mmCIF file of C-alpha atoms in Angstrom:
data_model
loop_
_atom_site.group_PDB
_atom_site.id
_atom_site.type_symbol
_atom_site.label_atom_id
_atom_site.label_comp_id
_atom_site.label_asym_id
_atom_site.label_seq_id
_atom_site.Cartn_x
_atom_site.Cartn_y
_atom_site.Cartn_z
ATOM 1 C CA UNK A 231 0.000 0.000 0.000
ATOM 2 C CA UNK A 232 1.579 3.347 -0.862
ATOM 3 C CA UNK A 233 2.203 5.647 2.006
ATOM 4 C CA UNK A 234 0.068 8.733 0.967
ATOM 5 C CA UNK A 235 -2.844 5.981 0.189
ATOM 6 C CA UNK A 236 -2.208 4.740 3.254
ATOM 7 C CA UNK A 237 -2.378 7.783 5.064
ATOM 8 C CA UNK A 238 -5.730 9.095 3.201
ATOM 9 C CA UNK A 239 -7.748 5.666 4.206
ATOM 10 C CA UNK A 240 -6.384 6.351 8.120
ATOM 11 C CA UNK A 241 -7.942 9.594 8.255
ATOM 12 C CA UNK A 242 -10.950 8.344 6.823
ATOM 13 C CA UNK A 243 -11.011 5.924 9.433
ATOM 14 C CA UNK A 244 -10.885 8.351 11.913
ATOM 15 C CA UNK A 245 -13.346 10.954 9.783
ATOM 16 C CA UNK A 246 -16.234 7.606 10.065
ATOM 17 C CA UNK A 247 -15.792 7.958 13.954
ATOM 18 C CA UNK A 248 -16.659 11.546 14.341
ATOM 19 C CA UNK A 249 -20.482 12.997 14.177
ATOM 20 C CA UNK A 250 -20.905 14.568 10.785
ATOM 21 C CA UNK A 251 -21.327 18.363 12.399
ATOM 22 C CA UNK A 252 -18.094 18.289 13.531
ATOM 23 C CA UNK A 253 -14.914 20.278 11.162
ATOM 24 C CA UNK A 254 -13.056 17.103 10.469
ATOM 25 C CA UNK A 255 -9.773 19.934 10.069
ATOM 26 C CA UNK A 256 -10.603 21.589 13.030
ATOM 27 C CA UNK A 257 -10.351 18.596 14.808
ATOM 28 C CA UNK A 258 -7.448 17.107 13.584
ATOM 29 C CA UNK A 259 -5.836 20.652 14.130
ATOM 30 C CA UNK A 260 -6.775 20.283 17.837
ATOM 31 C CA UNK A 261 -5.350 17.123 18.808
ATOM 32 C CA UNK A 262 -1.955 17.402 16.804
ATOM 33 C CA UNK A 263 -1.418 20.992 17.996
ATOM 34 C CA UNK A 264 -0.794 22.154 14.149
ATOM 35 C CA UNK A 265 -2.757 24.672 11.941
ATOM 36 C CA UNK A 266 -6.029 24.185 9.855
ATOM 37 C CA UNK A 267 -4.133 24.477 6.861
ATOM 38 C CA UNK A 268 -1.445 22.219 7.761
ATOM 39 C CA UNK A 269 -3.850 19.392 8.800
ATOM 40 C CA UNK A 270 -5.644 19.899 5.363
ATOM 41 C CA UNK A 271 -2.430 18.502 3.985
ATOM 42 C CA UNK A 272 -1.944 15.619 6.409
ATOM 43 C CA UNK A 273 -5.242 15.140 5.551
ATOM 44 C CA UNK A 274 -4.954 14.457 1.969
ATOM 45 C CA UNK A 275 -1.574 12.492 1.957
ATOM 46 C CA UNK A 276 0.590 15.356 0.500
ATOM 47 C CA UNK A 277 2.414 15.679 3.970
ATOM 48 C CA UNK A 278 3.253 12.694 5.629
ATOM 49 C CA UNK A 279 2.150 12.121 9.244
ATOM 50 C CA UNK A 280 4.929 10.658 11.903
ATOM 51 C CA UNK A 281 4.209 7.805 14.355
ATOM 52 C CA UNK A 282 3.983 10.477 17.115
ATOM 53 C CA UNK A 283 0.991 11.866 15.568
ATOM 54 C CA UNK A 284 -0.496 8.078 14.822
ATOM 55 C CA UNK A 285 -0.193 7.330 18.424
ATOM 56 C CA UNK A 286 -2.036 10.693 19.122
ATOM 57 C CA UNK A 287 -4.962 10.164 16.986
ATOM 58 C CA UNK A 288 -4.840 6.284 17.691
ATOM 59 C CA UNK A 289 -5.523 6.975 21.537
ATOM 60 C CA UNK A 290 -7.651 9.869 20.573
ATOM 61 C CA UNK A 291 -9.474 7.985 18.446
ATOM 62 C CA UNK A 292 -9.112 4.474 20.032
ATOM 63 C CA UNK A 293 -8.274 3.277 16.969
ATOM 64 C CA UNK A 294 -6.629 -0.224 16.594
ATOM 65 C CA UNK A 295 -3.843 -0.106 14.100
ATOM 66 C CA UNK A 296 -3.520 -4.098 13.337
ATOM 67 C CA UNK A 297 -7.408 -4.114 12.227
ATOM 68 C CA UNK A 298 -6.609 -1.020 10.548
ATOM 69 C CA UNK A 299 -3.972 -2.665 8.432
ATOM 70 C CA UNK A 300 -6.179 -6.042 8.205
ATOM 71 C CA UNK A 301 -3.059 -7.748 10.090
ATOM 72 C CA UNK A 302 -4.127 -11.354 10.929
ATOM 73 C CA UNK A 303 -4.463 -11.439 14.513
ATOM 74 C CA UNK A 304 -7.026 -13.568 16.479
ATOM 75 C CA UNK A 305 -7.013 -10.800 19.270
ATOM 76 C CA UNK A 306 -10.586 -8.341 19.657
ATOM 77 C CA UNK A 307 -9.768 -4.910 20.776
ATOM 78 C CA UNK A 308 -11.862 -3.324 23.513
ATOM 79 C CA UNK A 309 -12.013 -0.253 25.389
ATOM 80 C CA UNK A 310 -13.101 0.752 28.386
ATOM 81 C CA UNK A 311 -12.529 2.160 31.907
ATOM 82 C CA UNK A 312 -12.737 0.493 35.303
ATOM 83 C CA UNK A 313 -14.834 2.947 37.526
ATOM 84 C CA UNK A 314 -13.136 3.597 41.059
ATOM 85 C CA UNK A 315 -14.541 3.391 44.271
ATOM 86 C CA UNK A 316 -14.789 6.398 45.471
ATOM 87 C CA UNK A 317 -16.854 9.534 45.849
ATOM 88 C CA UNK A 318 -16.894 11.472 42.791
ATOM 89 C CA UNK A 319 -18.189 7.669 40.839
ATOM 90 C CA UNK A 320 -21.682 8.865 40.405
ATOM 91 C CA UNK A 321 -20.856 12.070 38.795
ATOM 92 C CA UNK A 322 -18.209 10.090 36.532
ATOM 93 C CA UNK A 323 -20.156 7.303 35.749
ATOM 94 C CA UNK A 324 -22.641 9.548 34.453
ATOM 95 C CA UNK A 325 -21.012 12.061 32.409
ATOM 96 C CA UNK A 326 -19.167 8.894 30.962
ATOM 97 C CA UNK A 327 -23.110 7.935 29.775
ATOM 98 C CA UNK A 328 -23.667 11.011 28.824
ATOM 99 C CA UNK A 329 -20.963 11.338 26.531
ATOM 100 C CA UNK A 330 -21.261 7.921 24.995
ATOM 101 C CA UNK A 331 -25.556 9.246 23.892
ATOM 102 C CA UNK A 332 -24.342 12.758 22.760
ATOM 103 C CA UNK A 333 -21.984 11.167 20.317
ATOM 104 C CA UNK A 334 -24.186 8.681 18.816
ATOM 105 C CA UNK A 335 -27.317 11.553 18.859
ATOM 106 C CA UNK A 336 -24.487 13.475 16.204
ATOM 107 C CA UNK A 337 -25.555 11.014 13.686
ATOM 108 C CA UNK A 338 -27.999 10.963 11.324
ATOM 109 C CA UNK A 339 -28.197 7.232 11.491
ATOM 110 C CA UNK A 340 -28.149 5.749 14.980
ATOM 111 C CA UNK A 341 -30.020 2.708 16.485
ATOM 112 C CA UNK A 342 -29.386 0.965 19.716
ATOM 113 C CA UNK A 343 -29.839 -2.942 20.142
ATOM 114 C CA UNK A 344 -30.646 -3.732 23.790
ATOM 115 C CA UNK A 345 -30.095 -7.201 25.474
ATOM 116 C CA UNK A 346 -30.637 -6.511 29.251
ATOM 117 C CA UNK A 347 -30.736 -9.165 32.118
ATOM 118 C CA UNK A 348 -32.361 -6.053 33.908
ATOM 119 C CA UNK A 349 -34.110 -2.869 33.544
ATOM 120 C CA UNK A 350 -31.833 -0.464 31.757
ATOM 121 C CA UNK A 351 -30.395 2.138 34.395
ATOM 122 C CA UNK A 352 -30.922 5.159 31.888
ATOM 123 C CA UNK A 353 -34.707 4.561 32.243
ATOM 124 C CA UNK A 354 -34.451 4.925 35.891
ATOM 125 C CA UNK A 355 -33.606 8.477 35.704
ATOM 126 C CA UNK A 356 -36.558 9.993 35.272
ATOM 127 C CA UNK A 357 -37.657 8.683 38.798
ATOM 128 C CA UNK A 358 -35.622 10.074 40.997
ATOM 129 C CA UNK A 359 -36.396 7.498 43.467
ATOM 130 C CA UNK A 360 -35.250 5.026 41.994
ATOM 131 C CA UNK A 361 -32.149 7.159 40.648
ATOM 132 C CA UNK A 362 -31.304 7.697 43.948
ATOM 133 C CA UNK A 363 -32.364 4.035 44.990
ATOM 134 C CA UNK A 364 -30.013 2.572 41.848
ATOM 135 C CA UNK A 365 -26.881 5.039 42.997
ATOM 136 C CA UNK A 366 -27.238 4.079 46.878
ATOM 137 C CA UNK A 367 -27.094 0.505 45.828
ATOM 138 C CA UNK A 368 -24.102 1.001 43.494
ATOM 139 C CA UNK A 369 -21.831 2.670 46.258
ATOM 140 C CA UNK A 370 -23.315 0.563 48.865
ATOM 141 C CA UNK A 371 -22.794 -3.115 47.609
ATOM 142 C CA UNK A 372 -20.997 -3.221 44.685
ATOM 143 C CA UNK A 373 -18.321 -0.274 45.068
ATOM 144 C CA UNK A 374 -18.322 -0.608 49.063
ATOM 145 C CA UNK A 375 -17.352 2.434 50.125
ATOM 146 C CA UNK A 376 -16.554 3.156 53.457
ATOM 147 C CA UNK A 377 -19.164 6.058 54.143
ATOM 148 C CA UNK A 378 -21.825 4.161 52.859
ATOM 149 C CA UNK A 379 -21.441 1.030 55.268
ATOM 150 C CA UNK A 380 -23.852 1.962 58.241
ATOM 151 C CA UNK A 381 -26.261 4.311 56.030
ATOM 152 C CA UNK A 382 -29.783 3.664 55.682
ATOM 153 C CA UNK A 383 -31.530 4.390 52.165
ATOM 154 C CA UNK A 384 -33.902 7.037 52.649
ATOM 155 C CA UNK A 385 -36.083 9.042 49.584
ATOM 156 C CA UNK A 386 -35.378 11.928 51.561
ATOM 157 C CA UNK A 387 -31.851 11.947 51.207
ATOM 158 C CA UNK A 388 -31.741 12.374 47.057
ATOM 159 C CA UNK A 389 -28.925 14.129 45.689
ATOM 160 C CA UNK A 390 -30.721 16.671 43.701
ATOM 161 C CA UNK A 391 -27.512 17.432 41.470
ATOM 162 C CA UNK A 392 -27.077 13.454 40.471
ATOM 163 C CA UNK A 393 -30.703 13.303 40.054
ATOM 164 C CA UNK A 394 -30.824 16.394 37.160
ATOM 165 C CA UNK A 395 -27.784 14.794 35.761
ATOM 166 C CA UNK A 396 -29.629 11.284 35.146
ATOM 167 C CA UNK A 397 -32.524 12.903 33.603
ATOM 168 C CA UNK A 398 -29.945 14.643 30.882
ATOM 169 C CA UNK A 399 -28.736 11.570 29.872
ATOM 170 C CA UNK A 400 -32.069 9.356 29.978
ATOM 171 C CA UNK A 401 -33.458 12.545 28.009
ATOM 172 C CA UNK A 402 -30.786 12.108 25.670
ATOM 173 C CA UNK A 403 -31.037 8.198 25.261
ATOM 174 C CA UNK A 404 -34.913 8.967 24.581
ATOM 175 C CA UNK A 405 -33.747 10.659 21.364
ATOM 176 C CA UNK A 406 -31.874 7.604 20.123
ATOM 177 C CA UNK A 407 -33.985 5.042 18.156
ATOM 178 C CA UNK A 408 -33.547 1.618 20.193
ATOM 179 C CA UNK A 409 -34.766 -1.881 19.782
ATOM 180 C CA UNK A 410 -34.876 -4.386 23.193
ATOM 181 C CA UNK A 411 -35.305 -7.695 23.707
ATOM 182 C CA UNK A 412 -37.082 -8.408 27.080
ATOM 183 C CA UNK A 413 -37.557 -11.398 29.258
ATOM 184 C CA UNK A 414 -39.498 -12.732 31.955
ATOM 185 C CA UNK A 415 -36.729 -12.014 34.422
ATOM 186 C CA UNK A 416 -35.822 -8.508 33.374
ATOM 187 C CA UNK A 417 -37.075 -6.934 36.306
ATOM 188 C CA UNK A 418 -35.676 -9.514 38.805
ATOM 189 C CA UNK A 419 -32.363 -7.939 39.505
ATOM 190 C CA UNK A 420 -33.852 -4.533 40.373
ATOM 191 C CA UNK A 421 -36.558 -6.433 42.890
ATOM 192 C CA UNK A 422 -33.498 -8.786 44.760
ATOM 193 C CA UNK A 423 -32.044 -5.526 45.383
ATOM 194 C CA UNK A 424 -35.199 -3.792 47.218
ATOM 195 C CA UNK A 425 -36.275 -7.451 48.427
ATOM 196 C CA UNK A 426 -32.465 -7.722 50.142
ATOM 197 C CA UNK A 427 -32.488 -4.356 51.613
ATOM 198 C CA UNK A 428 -35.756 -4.781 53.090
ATOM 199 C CA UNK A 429 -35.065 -7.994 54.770
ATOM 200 C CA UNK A 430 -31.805 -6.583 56.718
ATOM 201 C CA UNK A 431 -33.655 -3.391 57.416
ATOM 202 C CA UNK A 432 -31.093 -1.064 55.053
ATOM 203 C CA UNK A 433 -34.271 0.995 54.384
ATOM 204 C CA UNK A 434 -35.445 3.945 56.650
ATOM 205 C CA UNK A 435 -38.717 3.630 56.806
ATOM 206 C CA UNK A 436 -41.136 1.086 55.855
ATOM 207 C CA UNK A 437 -42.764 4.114 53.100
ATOM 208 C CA UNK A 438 -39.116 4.300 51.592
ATOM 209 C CA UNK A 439 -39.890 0.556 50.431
ATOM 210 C CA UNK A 440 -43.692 1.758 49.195
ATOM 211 C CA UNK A 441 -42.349 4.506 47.787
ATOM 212 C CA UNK A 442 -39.550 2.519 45.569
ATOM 213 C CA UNK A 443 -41.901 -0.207 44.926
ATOM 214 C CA UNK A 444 -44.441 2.469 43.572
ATOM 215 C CA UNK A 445 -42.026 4.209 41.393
ATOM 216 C CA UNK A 446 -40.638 0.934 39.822
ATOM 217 C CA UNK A 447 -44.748 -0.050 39.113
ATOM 218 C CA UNK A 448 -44.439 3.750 37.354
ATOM 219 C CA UNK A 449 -41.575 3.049 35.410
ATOM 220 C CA UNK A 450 -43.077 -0.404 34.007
ATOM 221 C CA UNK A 451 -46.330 1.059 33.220
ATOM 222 C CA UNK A 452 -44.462 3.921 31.461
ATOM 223 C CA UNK A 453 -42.483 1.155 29.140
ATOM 224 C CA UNK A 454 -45.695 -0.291 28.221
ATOM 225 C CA UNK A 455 -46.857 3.030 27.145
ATOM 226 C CA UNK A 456 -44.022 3.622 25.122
ATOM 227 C CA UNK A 457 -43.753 0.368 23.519
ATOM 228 C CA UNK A 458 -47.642 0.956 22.848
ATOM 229 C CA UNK A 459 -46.483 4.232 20.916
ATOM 230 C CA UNK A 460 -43.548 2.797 19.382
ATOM 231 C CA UNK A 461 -41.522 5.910 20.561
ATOM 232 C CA UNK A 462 -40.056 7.089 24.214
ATOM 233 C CA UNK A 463 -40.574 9.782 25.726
ATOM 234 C CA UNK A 464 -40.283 11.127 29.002
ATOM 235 C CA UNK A 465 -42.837 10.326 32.274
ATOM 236 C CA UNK A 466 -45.687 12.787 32.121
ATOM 237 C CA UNK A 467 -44.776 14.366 29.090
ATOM 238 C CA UNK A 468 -45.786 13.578 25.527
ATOM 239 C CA UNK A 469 -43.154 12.430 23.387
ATOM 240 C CA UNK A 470 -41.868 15.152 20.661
ATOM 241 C CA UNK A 471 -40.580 15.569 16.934
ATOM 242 C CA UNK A 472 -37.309 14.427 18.400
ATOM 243 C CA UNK A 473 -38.593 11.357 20.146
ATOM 244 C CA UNK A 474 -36.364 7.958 18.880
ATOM 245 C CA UNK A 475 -38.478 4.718 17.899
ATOM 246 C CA UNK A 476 -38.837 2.292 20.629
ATOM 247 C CA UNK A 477 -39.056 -1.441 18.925
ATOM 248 C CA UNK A 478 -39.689 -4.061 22.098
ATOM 249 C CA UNK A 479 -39.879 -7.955 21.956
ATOM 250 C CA UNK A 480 -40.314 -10.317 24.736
ATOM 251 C CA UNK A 481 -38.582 -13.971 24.741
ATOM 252 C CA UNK A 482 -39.177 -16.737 27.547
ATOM 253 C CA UNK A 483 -36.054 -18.641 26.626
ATOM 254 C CA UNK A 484 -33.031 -16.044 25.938
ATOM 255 C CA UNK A 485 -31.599 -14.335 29.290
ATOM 256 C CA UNK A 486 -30.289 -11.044 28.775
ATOM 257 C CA UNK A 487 -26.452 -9.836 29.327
ATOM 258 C CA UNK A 488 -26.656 -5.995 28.750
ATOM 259 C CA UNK A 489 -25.192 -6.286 25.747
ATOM 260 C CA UNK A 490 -25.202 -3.108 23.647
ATOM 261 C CA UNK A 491 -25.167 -2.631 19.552
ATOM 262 C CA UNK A 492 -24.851 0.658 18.859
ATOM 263 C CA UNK A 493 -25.249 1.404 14.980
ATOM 264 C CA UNK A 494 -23.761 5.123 14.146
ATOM 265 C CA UNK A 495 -23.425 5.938 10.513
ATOM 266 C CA UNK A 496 -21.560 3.312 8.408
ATOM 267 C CA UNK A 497 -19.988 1.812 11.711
ATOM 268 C CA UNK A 498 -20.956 -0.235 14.406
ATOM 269 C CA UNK A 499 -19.934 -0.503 18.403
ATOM 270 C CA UNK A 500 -20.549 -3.273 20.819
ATOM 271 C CA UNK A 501 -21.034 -2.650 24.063
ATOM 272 C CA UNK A 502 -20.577 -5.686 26.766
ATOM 273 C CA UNK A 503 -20.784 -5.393 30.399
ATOM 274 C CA UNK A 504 -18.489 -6.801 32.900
ATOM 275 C CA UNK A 505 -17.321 -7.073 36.513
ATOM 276 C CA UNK A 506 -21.065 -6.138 37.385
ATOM 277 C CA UNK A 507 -21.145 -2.436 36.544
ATOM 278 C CA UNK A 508 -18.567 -1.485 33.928
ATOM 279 C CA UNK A 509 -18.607 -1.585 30.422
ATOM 280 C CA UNK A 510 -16.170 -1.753 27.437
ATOM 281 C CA UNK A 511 -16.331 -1.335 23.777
ATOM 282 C CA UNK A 512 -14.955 -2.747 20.465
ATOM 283 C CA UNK A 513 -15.472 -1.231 17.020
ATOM 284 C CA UNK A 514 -14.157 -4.383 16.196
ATOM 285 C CA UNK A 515 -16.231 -5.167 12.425
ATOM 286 C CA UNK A 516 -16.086 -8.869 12.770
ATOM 287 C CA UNK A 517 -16.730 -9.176 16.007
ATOM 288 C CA UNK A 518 -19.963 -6.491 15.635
ATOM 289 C CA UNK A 519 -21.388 -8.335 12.575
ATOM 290 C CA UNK A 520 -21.572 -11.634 14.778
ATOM 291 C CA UNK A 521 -23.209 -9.161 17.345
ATOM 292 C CA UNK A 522 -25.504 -8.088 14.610
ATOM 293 C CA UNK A 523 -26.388 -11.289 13.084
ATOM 294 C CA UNK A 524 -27.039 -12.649 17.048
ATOM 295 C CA UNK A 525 -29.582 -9.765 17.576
ATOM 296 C CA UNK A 526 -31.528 -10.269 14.176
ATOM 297 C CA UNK A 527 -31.343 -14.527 15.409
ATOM 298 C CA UNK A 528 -32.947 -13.485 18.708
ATOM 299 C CA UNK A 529 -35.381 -10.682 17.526
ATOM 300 C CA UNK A 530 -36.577 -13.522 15.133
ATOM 301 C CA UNK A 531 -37.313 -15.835 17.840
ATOM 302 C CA UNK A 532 -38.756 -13.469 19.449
ATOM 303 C CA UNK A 533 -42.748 -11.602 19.903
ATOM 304 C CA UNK A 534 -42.990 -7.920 19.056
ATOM 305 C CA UNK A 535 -45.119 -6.307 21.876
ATOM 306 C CA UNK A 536 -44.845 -3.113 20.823
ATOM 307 C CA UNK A 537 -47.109 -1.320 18.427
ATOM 308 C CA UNK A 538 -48.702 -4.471 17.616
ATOM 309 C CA UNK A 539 -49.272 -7.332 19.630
ATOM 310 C CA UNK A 540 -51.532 -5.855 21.916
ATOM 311 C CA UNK A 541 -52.665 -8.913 24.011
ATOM 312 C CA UNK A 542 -49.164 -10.733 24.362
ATOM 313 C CA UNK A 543 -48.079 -6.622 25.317
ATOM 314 C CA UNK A 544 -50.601 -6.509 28.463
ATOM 315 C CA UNK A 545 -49.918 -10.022 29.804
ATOM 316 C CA UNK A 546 -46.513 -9.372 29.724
ATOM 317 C CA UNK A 547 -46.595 -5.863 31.133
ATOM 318 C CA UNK A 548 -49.341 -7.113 34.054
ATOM 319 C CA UNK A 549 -46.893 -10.621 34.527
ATOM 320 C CA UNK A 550 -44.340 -7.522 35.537
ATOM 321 C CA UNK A 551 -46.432 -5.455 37.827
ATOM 322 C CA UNK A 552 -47.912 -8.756 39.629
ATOM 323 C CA UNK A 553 -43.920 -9.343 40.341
ATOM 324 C CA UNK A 554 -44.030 -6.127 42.105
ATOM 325 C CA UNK A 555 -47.536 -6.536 44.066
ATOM 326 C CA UNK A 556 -46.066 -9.810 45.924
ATOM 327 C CA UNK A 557 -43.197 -7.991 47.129
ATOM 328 C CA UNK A 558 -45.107 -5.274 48.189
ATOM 329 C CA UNK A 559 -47.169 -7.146 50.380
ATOM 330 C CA UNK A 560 -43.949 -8.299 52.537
ATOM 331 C CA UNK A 561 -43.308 -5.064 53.325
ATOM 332 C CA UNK A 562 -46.259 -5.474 55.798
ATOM 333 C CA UNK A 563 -44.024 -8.000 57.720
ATOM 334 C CA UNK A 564 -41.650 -5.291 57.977
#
């Protein structure tokens, strides 16, 4: 491969991973530290770029060079960040969602495939309830910070600032077209939590578990309005010009692993979850079009309960919210 021909398909490369809005120049200009004019011609292969500035737009860019170059290599690139225990994880973990929406929203083609073992955390935000219930239990039991050892969850005690940060990005996930693939035991996770905490007494007050177990009834009676629509939107309001598509299926056989398919553009990005609440990402094409082709598999097995599918839609929905009732009446025992 020549070098300038090289050099022209690399920064096309890196052109497919930005959101078309964005002055592809500019940017390059930016992260080398060089002028508009001078990036032009890195740009189009009549000045050569060095290693140093491959490794800058590589890490930039998380681009991996040995796909780039179709090397043969058995090896899947991912990327990702191991959140740390300690106070400032909330705020982090969200901007970190944030991000990852606002850059897909850039596109004019975006879609998100959703395989979740539980309810999606985004669509917790707009209850800040269970925002604040879902954060609590994050620093409590899975990042065990110290503070958080002898506290009590209380509805209360909601961090206002966390809670208007959640609702930007579930506002901005609402804008994304999505497709998810639901089973019977999607809403199990969430419910082991509450059902844990109320057995060793980690709640306040006996209305802090009504209140949580209200809000999560909310939130499921919400999705089934949305999947009746075909489009999300956000609790009590109607959904808008910029509302994204909402495509739902339910399967009794396939358990969920919060795997994510994010199409943007011409590319692809899996998303796969690991060590409980971390994720990491490949832009990996061979590894994405086996995560395509398993989606289309499983949405084939699958029933479409939203927009159509009306019956198989409210026995699923009321199979969810009868979940919920039995816990709630163990709260009596209290």
């Amino acid at each position: 491969m020549e070098q300038h021909h090289g050099q022209v398909l690399y920064f096309q490369q890196v052109k497919s991973l930005l959101p078309p809005h964005i002055s592809f120049a500019d940017e390059i200009a930016r992260v080398l530290d060089i002028s508009t004019d001078s990036a032009y011609r890195r740009i189009r292969g009549e000045k050569p770029i060095t290693f140093d500035d491959i490794e800058k737009l590589s890490a930039r860019y998380r681009i991996s060079l040995d796909q780039f170059l179709h090397l043969q290599s058995s090896a899947i690139i991912f990327t990702g960040r191991l959140d740390q225990a300690s106070a400032s994880f909330i705020d982090d973990y969200l901007n970190n969602m944030l991000q990852q929406f606002e850059f897909m929203r850039g596109f004019e083609h975006k879609h998100i495939y959703f395989l979740p073992n539980d309810i999606a955390p985004f669509m917790y935000f707009q209850f800040p309830e269970l925002a604040a219930f879902t954060f609590f239990y994050y620093m409590k039991s899975l990042l065990n910070l110290d503070h958080m050892r002898d506290l009590k969850f209380a509805v209360k005690n909601i961090n206002e600032a966390q809670v208007k940060l959640g609702k930007k990005v579930q506002e901005s996930f609402n804008q994304i077209p999505s497709t998810e693939i639901w089973g019977a035991d999607t809403i199990d996770s969430l419910l082991r939590h509450i059902s844990f905490y109320r057995d060793t007494h980690v709640f306040e007050t006996k209305e802090d578990i009504f209140c949580i177990y209200d809000k999560l009834e909310d939130l499921v009676t919400h999705i089934e309005k949305q999947a009746e629509y075909g489009f999300k939107f956000t609790y009590g309001e109607p959904f808008t010009n910029n509302s994204g598509s909402f495509r739902l299926y339910f399967n009794d056989l396939i358990s969920g692993d919060n795997c994510v398919l994010a199409e943007i553009g011409d590319k692809r990005i899996t998303y796969i979850n690991h060590n409980l609440i971390n994720f990491m990402y490949t832009r990996d094409e061979p590894f994405n079009q086996y995560t395509s082709e398993t989606f289309q598999n499983a949405i084939r097995k699958s029933t479409q309960i939203s927009l159509v599918g009306e019956k198989a839609r409210t026995r699923f929905f009321n199979m969810l919210r009868k979940k919920i009732q039995l816990q709630r009446e163990a709260v009596n025992h209290y």
